Short mmCIF file of C-alpha atoms in Angstrom, two decimals:
data_model
loop_
_atom_site.label_atom_id
_atom_site.label_comp_id
_atom_site.label_asym_id
_atom_site.label_seq_id
_atom_site.Cartn_x
_atom_site.Cartn_y
_atom_site.Cartn_z
CA MET G 1 20.80 22.39 13.43
CA LYS G 2 22.08 18.67 13.41
CA PRO G 3 21.89 17.24 9.77
CA VAL G 4 18.66 15.40 9.45
CA PRO G 5 19.52 11.77 7.83
CA THR G 6 17.55 11.44 4.38
CA ALA G 7 15.63 8.13 3.16
CA GLN G 8 17.60 5.35 1.45
CA ALA G 9 17.75 5.34 -2.40
CA PRO G 10 14.76 4.34 -4.46
CA ALA G 11 14.09 0.79 -4.94
CA THR G 12 16.91 -1.19 -6.75
CA ALA G 13 16.65 -4.07 -8.94
CA ASP G 14 17.20 -6.59 -6.08
CA SER G 15 13.86 -5.14 -4.74
CA ALA G 16 12.10 -4.95 -7.85
CA PRO G 17 8.24 -5.68 -7.76
CA ALA G 18 7.22 -9.15 -8.74
CA ALA G 19 5.63 -9.26 -12.30
CA PRO G 20 1.87 -8.67 -11.98
CA ALA G 21 -0.75 -11.24 -12.55
CA PRO G 22 -2.76 -10.98 -15.93
CA ALA G 23 -5.47 -8.20 -16.04
CA GLY G 24 -8.53 -9.25 -14.21
CA SER G 25 -7.14 -12.61 -12.91
CA LEU G 26 -7.92 -13.90 -9.49
CA ALA G 27 -5.39 -13.54 -7.08
CA ARG G 28 -2.55 -15.83 -7.11
CA ASP G 29 -2.54 -16.60 -3.49
CA VAL G 30 -5.96 -16.35 -2.14
CA ALA G 31 -4.75 -16.47 1.57
CA ALA G 32 -2.50 -13.39 0.90
CA ALA G 33 -5.19 -11.40 -1.24
CA ALA G 34 -7.02 -9.50 1.50
CA PRO G 35 -4.13 -8.46 3.63
CA ALA G 36 -1.93 -7.58 0.41
CA LEU G 37 -4.70 -5.28 -0.84
CA ALA G 38 -5.05 -3.39 2.48
CA LEU G 39 -1.18 -3.02 2.95
CA GLY G 40 -0.88 -2.36 -0.73
CA ASP G 41 -3.53 0.36 -0.37
CA ASP G 42 -1.80 1.89 2.54
CA ALA G 43 1.51 2.05 0.90
CA LEU G 44 0.19 3.25 -2.53
CA VAL G 45 -1.97 6.14 -0.95
CA LEU G 46 0.73 7.56 1.25
CA SER G 47 3.29 7.27 -1.60
CA HIS G 48 1.00 9.68 -3.61
CA ARG G 49 0.52 12.09 -0.76
CA LEU G 50 4.34 12.17 -0.23
CA GLY G 51 4.57 12.68 -3.95
CA GLU G 52 2.56 16.04 -3.54
CA TRP G 53 5.58 17.53 -2.02
CA ALA G 54 7.50 17.46 -5.37
CA GLY G 55 8.50 21.38 -5.81
CA HIS G 56 7.06 22.21 -2.65
CA ALA G 57 9.34 20.77 0.43
CA PRO G 58 11.09 23.29 2.53
CA VAL G 59 14.52 22.33 1.52
CA LEU G 60 16.12 20.71 -1.36
CA GLU G 61 17.49 17.78 0.93
CA GLU G 62 14.10 17.09 1.68
CA GLU G 63 12.65 17.21 -1.38
CA VAL G 64 14.80 14.53 -2.15
CA ALA G 65 14.12 12.68 0.90
CA LEU G 66 10.36 12.67 0.51
CA ALA G 67 10.72 11.50 -3.00
CA ASN G 68 12.70 8.64 -2.01
CA ILE G 69 10.34 7.50 0.60
CA ALA G 70 7.60 7.80 -1.77
CA LEU G 71 9.40 5.65 -4.13
CA ASP G 72 9.93 3.01 -1.68
CA LEU G 73 6.36 2.92 -0.64
CA LEU G 74 5.37 2.76 -4.68
CA GLY G 75 7.44 -0.38 -5.03
CA GLN G 76 6.14 -2.01 -1.79
CA ALA G 77 2.64 -1.21 -3.43
CA ARG G 78 3.42 -2.76 -6.65
CA VAL G 79 4.43 -5.99 -5.16
CA LEU G 80 1.50 -6.19 -2.62
CA LEU G 81 -1.26 -5.03 -5.35
CA SER G 82 0.21 -7.87 -7.81
CA LEU G 83 -0.76 -10.53 -5.08
CA ALA G 84 -4.01 -9.30 -5.23
CA GLY G 85 -4.66 -8.94 -8.88
CA ASP G 86 -3.41 -6.43 -11.76
CA GLU G 87 -1.71 -3.95 -10.25
CA ASP G 88 -2.75 -1.15 -12.62
CA GLU G 89 -6.70 -1.97 -12.55
CA LEU G 90 -6.17 -2.18 -8.68
CA ALA G 91 -4.59 1.38 -8.46
CA TYR G 92 -6.24 3.36 -11.30
CA LEU G 93 -9.75 1.59 -12.13
CA ARG G 94 -11.16 1.05 -8.63
CA GLU G 95 -13.83 3.30 -7.08
CA GLU G 96 -12.98 4.78 -3.65
CA ARG G 97 -15.15 2.14 -1.66
CA ALA G 98 -13.11 -0.37 -3.05
CA PHE G 99 -9.97 0.67 -1.24
CA ARG G 100 -8.72 -0.67 1.75
CA ASN G 101 -6.16 1.68 3.15
CA CYS G 102 -6.35 2.99 6.53
CA GLN G 103 -7.58 6.71 7.07
CA LEU G 104 -4.48 7.70 8.43
CA VAL G 105 -2.51 7.52 5.19
CA GLU G 106 -5.02 9.59 3.21
CA GLN G 107 -4.89 12.56 5.24
CA PRO G 108 -3.92 15.64 3.42
CA ASN G 109 -0.31 16.60 3.93
CA GLY G 110 -0.94 20.14 5.55
CA ASP G 111 2.24 21.55 6.58
CA PHE G 112 5.54 20.15 6.77
CA ALA G 113 5.18 19.41 10.52
CA HIS G 114 1.63 17.93 9.77
CA THR G 115 3.37 15.59 7.35
CA ILE G 116 5.95 14.41 9.86
CA ALA G 117 3.42 13.71 12.38
CA ARG G 118 1.64 11.25 10.00
CA GLN G 119 4.93 9.86 8.96
CA LEU G 120 6.01 8.87 12.56
CA TYR G 121 2.81 7.35 13.48
CA PHE G 122 2.71 5.18 10.12
CA SER G 123 6.23 4.48 9.72
CA THR G 124 6.50 3.22 13.26
CA TYR G 125 3.61 1.04 12.78
CA GLN G 126 4.88 -0.25 9.38
CA GLU G 127 8.28 -1.04 10.59
CA LEU G 128 6.80 -3.18 13.56
CA LEU G 129 4.23 -4.71 11.40
CA TYR G 130 6.80 -5.95 8.78
CA GLY G 131 9.02 -7.11 11.56
CA GLN G 132 6.26 -9.47 12.59
CA LEU G 133 5.29 -10.56 9.17
CA ALA G 134 9.05 -11.29 8.21
CA SER G 135 9.40 -13.62 11.30
CA GLY G 136 6.23 -15.56 10.15
CA GLY G 137 5.37 -17.92 7.57
CA SER G 138 2.74 -16.26 5.80
CA PRO G 139 3.09 -15.49 2.02
CA LEU G 140 3.91 -11.79 2.83
CA ALA G 141 6.97 -12.66 4.94
CA PRO G 142 9.55 -12.25 1.91
CA LEU G 143 8.37 -8.83 0.97
CA ALA G 144 8.04 -7.75 4.71
CA ALA G 145 11.77 -9.11 5.23
CA LYS G 146 12.92 -6.56 2.56
CA ALA G 147 10.64 -3.69 3.35
CA VAL G 148 11.32 -3.88 6.95
CA LYS G 149 14.80 -2.28 5.96
CA GLU G 150 13.19 0.54 4.15
CA VAL G 151 10.67 1.58 6.43
CA ALA G 152 13.28 1.70 9.39
CA TYR G 153 14.75 4.55 7.48
CA HIS G 154 11.50 6.00 6.92
CA ARG G 155 10.97 5.73 10.60
CA ASP G 156 14.22 7.31 11.79
CA HIS G 157 13.63 10.08 9.33
CA ALA G 158 10.41 10.81 11.03
CA GLU G 159 12.07 10.53 14.43
CA GLN G 160 14.82 12.92 13.66
CA TRP G 161 12.48 15.65 12.33
CA THR G 162 10.32 15.03 15.24
CA LEU G 163 13.27 15.68 17.66
CA ARG G 164 14.13 18.72 15.62
CA LEU G 165 10.78 20.47 15.48
CA GLY G 166 9.52 19.58 18.91
CA ASP G 167 13.01 20.75 20.49
CA GLY G 168 13.17 23.48 17.97
CA THR G 169 11.76 27.02 18.03
CA GLU G 170 8.41 27.81 19.92
CA GLU G 171 6.47 27.92 16.33
CA SER G 172 8.00 24.42 15.34
CA HIS G 173 7.25 22.90 18.52
CA GLU G 174 3.66 24.22 18.59
CA ARG G 175 3.04 23.17 14.68
CA ILE G 176 4.24 19.39 15.43
CA GLN G 177 2.18 19.17 18.53
CA ARG G 178 -0.84 20.35 16.55
CA GLY G 179 -0.14 17.87 13.63
CA LEU G 180 0.04 15.13 16.31
CA THR G 181 -3.03 15.79 18.18
CA ALA G 182 -5.02 16.41 14.82
CA LEU G 183 -3.90 13.03 13.51
CA TRP G 184 -4.27 11.08 16.83
CA ARG G 185 -7.77 9.82 16.14
CA PHE G 186 -6.72 8.09 13.11
CA THR G 187 -4.20 5.99 14.80
CA GLY G 188 -6.51 3.29 16.42
CA GLU G 189 -7.61 2.02 13.03
CA LEU G 190 -3.88 0.55 12.46
CA PHE G 191 -4.63 -1.82 15.21
CA GLU G 192 -8.06 -3.18 13.68
CA PRO G 193 -8.08 -6.72 12.67
CA VAL G 194 -7.37 -7.36 8.82
CA PRO G 195 -9.10 -10.73 7.52
CA GLY G 196 -5.96 -12.93 6.82
CA LEU G 197 -3.36 -10.77 8.59
CA ASP G 198 -1.71 -12.97 10.96
CA VAL G 199 -0.05 -10.80 13.41
CA ASP G 200 -0.07 -10.20 17.36
CA LEU G 201 -2.11 -6.81 17.28
CA PRO G 202 -1.92 -6.23 21.08
CA ALA G 203 1.77 -6.74 21.03
CA LEU G 204 1.99 -4.55 18.01
CA HIS G 205 0.15 -1.64 19.55
CA ASP G 206 1.84 -1.57 22.76
CA ALA G 207 5.16 -1.65 21.04
CA TRP G 208 4.11 1.08 18.79
CA ALA G 209 2.62 3.17 21.81
CA THR G 210 5.93 2.72 23.80
CA ARG G 211 8.13 3.96 20.93
CA ILE G 212 5.83 6.93 20.12
CA GLU G 213 5.93 7.98 23.78
CA SER G 214 9.56 7.52 23.76
CA ALA G 215 10.00 9.74 20.78
CA LEU G 216 7.43 12.42 21.82
CA THR G 217 9.24 12.65 25.26
CA ARG G 218 12.63 13.24 23.86
CA ALA G 219 11.29 15.78 21.58
CA THR G 220 9.61 17.65 24.76
CA LEU G 221 6.19 16.86 23.02
CA THR G 222 3.50 15.09 24.74
CA VAL G 223 1.22 12.08 23.57
CA PRO G 224 -2.38 13.54 22.63
CA GLU G 225 -5.15 13.12 24.98
CA GLY G 226 -8.27 11.76 23.89
CA PRO G 227 -9.33 8.75 21.96
CA SER G 228 -7.42 7.14 19.28
CA ARG G 229 -10.33 6.42 17.35
CA GLY G 230 -13.69 7.75 17.02
CA ALA G 231 -16.74 5.50 16.62
CA TRP G 232 -17.08 5.72 12.90
CA THR G 233 -13.15 5.53 12.30
CA ALA G 234 -12.33 2.20 13.95
CA GLY G 235 -11.54 0.02 10.99
CA ALA G 236 -13.64 2.29 8.61
CA GLY G 237 -10.97 2.85 6.03
CA ARG G 238 -10.47 -1.01 5.76
CA GLN G 239 -14.07 -1.41 5.22
CA GLY G 240 -14.09 1.13 2.18
CA LEU G 241 -15.43 4.23 4.37
CA HIS G 242 -12.73 7.09 3.84
CA THR G 243 -12.69 10.76 4.52
CA GLU G 244 -13.68 13.52 2.19
CA PRO G 245 -10.07 14.34 1.17
CA PHE G 246 -9.62 11.00 -0.32
CA GLY G 247 -11.89 11.36 -3.12
CA ARG G 248 -10.02 14.21 -4.41
CA MET G 249 -6.87 12.98 -4.11
CA LEU G 250 -8.08 9.72 -5.78
CA ALA G 251 -9.56 11.60 -8.73
CA GLU G 252 -6.22 13.40 -9.26
CA MET G 253 -4.30 10.06 -9.11
CA GLN G 254 -6.48 7.93 -11.53
CA HIS G 255 -7.04 10.88 -14.06
CA LEU G 256 -4.27 10.31 -16.53
CA HIS G 257 -5.14 6.44 -16.65
CA ARG G 258 -8.93 7.02 -17.00
CA SER G 259 -8.41 9.77 -19.67
CA HIS G 260 -6.30 7.37 -21.94
CA PRO G 261 -7.21 3.80 -21.26
CA GLY G 262 -4.67 1.61 -22.77
CA ALA G 263 -2.23 4.11 -23.89
CA THR G 264 1.46 3.36 -24.13
CA TRP G 265 4.44 5.35 -24.32
#
C-alpha cells in the first residue's frame, strides 16, 4: 500500500488563538459573532469526535494524524468562539439547542471508513469556504487565511484514505461507500445561508460537488443517489436542532467542566 500523508503538526505559537473576551461579555465584533459561532461550533464538535479515536485508531500513524487534525480544529474553534464571547462558557456551559454546528460534524465516528467519509465531505467544504473568506474583507479573513493551510492538509488526508479504501479490498470498498451514502443527506446543510457569513454559496456548492465527484471517481466509488438534505435537516443544526447522538457527545464533552466549575490546575 502507498504511504498515506499525515496531518500537519498541532497549531504552533504563530497560529495560537487570540485572547478570549471576558466571561459573559458581548461579542467583540457583532458582525462576526454569528458566523464565528457557527464555524467555531463546527470545528469544536468535529475536534471532539476525532479525539474519540485516541487509543482506537487502526494504526499508530493514524492515531497521530487524527489527533493532529483534532488539535488543528480545536485551535480554530478557540479563535472563532473568542470572537463570539468567552470560549469556555460557549464550549462547556451551553445547552444543546444553543449550539449552531451543522449536523454532519456531530455524527458518530462509526468505523474508520465512516469517519473518513465524514472527513472528506467536511474538509473539502471547509477548505473551499476558508478560501473564499480569506480573499474577502470580513473579520474572519485573517483566521481563514491561516486555517486554509491546515484544512488543505485535512482534505488531502481524507482524499488519500478515500482512494486507498475505495480502490482497496472488496470489504474496504464496501465500507467507505456505505459511509459516504449514510452521511450524504447531511451534506446539503453545509450550503445553507449563515447570517453574517458573506460567501458565494452556489459557487461554493458547485466547487465542492466537482471535487467530491472527482475524488470518488478516482477511488472507483460512486456519488450517493438521493437528496443531499432531508426536509427537517436543511439548516437544522444551524438553528439549534441536533440529532440524538449529539446530546450524548455533549454530555461527555462538558462533564468535567460542569462537575468542577471554576476549578484550576
